[in-house]
Short mmCIF file of N, CA and C in Angstrom, two decimals:
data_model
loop_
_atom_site.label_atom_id
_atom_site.label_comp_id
_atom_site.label_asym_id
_atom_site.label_seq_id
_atom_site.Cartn_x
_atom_site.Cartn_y
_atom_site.Cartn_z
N UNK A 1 104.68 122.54 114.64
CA UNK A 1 105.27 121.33 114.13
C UNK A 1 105.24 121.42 112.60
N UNK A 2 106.38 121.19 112.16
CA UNK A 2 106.68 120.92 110.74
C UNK A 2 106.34 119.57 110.35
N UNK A 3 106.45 119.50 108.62
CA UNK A 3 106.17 118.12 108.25
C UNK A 3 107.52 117.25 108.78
N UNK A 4 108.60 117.82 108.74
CA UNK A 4 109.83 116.77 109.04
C UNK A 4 109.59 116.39 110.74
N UNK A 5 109.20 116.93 111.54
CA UNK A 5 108.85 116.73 112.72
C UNK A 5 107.55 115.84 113.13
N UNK A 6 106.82 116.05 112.18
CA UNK A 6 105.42 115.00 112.03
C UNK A 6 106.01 113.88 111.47
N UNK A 7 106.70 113.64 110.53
CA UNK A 7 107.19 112.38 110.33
C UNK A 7 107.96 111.78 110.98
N UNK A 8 108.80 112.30 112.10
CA UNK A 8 109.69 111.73 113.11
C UNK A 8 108.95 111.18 114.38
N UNK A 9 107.96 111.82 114.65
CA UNK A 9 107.14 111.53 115.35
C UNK A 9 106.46 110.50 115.09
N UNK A 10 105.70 110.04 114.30
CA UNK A 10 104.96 108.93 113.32
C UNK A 10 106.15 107.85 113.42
N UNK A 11 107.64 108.00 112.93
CA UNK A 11 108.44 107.05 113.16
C UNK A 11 108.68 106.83 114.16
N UNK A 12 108.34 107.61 115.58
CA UNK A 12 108.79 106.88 116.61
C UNK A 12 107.79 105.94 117.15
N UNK A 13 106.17 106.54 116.90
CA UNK A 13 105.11 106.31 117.26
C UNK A 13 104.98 104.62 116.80
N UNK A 14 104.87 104.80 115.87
CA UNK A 14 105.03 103.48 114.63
C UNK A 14 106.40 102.55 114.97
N UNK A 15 106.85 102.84 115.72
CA UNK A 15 108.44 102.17 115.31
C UNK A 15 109.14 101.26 114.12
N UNK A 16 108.96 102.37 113.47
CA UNK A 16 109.40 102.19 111.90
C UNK A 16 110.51 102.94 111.30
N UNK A 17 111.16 103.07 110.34
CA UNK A 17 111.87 104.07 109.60
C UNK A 17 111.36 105.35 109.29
N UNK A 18 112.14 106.39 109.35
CA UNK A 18 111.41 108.04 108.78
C UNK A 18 111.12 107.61 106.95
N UNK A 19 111.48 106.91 106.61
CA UNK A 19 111.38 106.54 104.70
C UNK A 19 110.06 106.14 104.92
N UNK A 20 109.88 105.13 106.19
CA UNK A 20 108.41 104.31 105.68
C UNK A 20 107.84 105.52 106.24
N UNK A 21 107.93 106.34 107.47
CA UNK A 21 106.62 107.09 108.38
C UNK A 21 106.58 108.10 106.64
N UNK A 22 107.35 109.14 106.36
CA UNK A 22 107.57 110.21 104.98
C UNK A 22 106.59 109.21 103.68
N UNK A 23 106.67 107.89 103.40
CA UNK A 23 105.73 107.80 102.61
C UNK A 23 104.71 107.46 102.77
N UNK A 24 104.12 106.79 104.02
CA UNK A 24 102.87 106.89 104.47
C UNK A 24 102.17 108.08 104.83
N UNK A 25 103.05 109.10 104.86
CA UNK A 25 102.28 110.16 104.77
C UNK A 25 101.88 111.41 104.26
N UNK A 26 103.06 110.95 102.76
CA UNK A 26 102.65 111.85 101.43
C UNK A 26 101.37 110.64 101.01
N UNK A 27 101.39 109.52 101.12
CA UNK A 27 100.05 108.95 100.26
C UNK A 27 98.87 109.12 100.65
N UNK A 28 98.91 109.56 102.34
CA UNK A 28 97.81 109.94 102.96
C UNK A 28 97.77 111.37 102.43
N UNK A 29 98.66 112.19 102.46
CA UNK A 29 98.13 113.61 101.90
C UNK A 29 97.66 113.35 100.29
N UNK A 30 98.46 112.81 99.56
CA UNK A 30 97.99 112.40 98.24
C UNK A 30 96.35 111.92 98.33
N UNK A 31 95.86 110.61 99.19
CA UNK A 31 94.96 110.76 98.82
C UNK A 31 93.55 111.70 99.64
N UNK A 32 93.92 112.57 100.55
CA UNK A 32 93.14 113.36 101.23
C UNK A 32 93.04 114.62 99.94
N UNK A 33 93.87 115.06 99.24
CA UNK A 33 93.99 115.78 97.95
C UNK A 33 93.19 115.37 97.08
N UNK A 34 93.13 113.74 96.71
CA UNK A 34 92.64 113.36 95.35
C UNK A 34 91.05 113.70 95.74
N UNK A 35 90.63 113.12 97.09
CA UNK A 35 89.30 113.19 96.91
C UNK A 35 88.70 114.57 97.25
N UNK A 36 89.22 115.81 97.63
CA UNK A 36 89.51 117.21 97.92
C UNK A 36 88.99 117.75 96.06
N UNK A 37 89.85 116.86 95.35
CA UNK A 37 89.34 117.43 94.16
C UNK A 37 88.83 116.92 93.43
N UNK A 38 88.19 115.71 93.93
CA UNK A 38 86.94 114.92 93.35
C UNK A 38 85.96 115.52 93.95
N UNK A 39 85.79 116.31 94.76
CA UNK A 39 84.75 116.77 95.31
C UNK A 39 83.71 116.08 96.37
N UNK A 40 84.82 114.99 97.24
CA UNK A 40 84.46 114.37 98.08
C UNK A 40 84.65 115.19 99.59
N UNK A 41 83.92 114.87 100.60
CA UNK A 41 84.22 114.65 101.63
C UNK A 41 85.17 114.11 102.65
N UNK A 42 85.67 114.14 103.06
CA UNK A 42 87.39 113.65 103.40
C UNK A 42 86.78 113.62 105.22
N UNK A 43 86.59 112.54 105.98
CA UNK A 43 86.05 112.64 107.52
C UNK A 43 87.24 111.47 107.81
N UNK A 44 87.85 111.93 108.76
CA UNK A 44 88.46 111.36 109.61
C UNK A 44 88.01 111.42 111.35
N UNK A 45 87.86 110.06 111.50
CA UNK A 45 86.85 109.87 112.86
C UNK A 45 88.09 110.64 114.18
N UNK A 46 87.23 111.10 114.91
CA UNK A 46 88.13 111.30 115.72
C UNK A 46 89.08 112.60 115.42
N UNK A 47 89.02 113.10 114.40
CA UNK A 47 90.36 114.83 113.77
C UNK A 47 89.30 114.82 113.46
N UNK A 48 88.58 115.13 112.04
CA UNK A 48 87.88 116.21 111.65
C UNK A 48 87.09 116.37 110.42
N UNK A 49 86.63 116.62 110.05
CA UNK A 49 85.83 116.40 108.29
C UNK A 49 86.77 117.68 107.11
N UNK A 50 87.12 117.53 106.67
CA UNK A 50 87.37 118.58 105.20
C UNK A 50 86.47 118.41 104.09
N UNK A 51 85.75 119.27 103.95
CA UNK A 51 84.83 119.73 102.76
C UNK A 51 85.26 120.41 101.58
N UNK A 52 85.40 120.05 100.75
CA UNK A 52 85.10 120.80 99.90
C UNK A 52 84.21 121.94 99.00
N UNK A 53 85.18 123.50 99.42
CA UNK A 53 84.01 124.33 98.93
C UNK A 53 84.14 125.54 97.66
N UNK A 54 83.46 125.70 96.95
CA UNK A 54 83.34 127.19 96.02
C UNK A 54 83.22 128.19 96.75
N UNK A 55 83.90 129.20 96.52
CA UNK A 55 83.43 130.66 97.02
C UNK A 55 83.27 131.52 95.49
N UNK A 56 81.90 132.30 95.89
CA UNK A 56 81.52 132.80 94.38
C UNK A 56 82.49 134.31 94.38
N UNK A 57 82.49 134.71 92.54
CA UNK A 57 82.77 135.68 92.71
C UNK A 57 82.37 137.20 93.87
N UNK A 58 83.31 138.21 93.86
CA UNK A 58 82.85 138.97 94.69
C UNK A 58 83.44 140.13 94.50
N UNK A 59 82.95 141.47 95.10
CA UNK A 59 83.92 142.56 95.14
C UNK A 59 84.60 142.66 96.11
N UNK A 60 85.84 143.55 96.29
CA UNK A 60 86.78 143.86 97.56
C UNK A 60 87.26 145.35 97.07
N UNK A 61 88.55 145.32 97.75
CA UNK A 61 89.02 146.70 97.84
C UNK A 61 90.75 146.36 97.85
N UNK A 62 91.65 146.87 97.21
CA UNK A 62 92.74 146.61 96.87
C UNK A 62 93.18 147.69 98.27
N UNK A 63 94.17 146.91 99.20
CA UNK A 63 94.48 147.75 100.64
C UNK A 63 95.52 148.79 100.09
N UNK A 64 96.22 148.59 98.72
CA UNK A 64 97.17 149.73 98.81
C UNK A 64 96.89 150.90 98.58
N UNK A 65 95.73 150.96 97.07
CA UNK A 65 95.43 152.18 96.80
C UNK A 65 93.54 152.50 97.13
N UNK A 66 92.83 151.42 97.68
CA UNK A 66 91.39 151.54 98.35
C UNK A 66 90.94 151.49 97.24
N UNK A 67 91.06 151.09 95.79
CA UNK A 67 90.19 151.13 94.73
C UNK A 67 89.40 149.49 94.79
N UNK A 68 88.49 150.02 94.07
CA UNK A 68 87.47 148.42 94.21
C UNK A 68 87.97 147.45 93.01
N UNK A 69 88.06 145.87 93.52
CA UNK A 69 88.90 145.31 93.11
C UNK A 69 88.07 143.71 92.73
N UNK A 70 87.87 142.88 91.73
CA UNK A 70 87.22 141.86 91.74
C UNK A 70 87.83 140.69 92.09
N UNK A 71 87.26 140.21 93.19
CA UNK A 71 88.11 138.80 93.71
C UNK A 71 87.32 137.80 92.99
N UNK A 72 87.81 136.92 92.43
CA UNK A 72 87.82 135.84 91.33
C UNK A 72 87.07 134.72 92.22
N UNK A 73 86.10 134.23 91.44
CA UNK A 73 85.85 132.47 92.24
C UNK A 73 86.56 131.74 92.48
N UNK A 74 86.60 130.57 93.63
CA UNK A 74 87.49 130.01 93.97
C UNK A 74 87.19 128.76 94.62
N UNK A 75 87.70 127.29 94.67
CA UNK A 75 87.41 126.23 95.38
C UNK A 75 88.54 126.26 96.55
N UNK A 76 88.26 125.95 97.79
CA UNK A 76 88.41 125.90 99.04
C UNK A 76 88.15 125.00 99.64
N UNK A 77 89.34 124.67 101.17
CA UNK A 77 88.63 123.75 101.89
C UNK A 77 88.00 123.93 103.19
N UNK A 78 86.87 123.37 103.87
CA UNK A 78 86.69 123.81 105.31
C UNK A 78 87.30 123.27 106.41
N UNK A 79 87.53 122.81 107.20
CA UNK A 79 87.95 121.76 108.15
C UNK A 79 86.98 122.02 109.43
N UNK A 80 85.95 120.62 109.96
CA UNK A 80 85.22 121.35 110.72
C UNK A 80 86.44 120.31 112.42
N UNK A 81 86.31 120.56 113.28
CA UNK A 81 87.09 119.82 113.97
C UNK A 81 86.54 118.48 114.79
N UNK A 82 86.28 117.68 115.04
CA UNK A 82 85.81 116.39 115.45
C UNK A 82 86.20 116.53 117.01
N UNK A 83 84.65 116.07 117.49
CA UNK A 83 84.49 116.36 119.57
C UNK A 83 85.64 116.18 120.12
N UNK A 84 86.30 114.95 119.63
CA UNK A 84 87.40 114.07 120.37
C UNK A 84 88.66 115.28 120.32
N UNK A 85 88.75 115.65 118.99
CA UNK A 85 89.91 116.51 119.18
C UNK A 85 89.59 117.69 120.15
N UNK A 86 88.28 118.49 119.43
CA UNK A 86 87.95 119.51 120.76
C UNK A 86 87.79 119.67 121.91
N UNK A 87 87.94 118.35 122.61
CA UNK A 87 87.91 117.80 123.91
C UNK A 87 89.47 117.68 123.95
N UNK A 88 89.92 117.22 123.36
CA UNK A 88 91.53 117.26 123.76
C UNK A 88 92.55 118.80 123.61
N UNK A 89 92.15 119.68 123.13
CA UNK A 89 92.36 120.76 122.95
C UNK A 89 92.10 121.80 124.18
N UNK A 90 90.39 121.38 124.55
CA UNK A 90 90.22 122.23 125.85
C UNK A 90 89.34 121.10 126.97
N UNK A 91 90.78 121.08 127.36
CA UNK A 91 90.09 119.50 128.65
C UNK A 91 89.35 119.86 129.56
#
């Protein structure tokens, strides 16, 4: 499922317009983002928690030519999945 398909869905769900379902749910991504980089916790009951995380610098290996290669630090997110969904996933 695409985002244009998630929002059609939401509009039918909702029985609303695709304008209203499309901006209710850039503001929900907007603010699942803002606090992503406030360095909050983002738990939605029932879907799932997103964390916010650092990964420290590190070494690797460049796959084209096998030379050793420094992968840069980086902030990341986790998503852990919530019972309800994992129960609906494998019934």
């Amino acid at each position: 499922m695409n985002k244009a398909e998630l929002i059609t869905r939401i509009a039918k769900k909702s029985n609303t317009t695709q304008a209203v379902a499309s901006a209710a749910l850039e503001h929900t991504l907007e603010a699942i983002t803002e606090g992503l980089v406030e360095g909050e916790t983002v738990t939605l009951v029932g879907f799932g928690i997103f964390t916010p995380k650092r990964t420290a610098q590190r070494m690797g290996r460049n796959p084209k030519n096998g030379e050793p290669a420094v992968i840069t630090a980086r902030n990341t997110v986790s998503f852990k999945l919530s019972k309800g969904l994992k129960d609906a996933l494998n019934p």
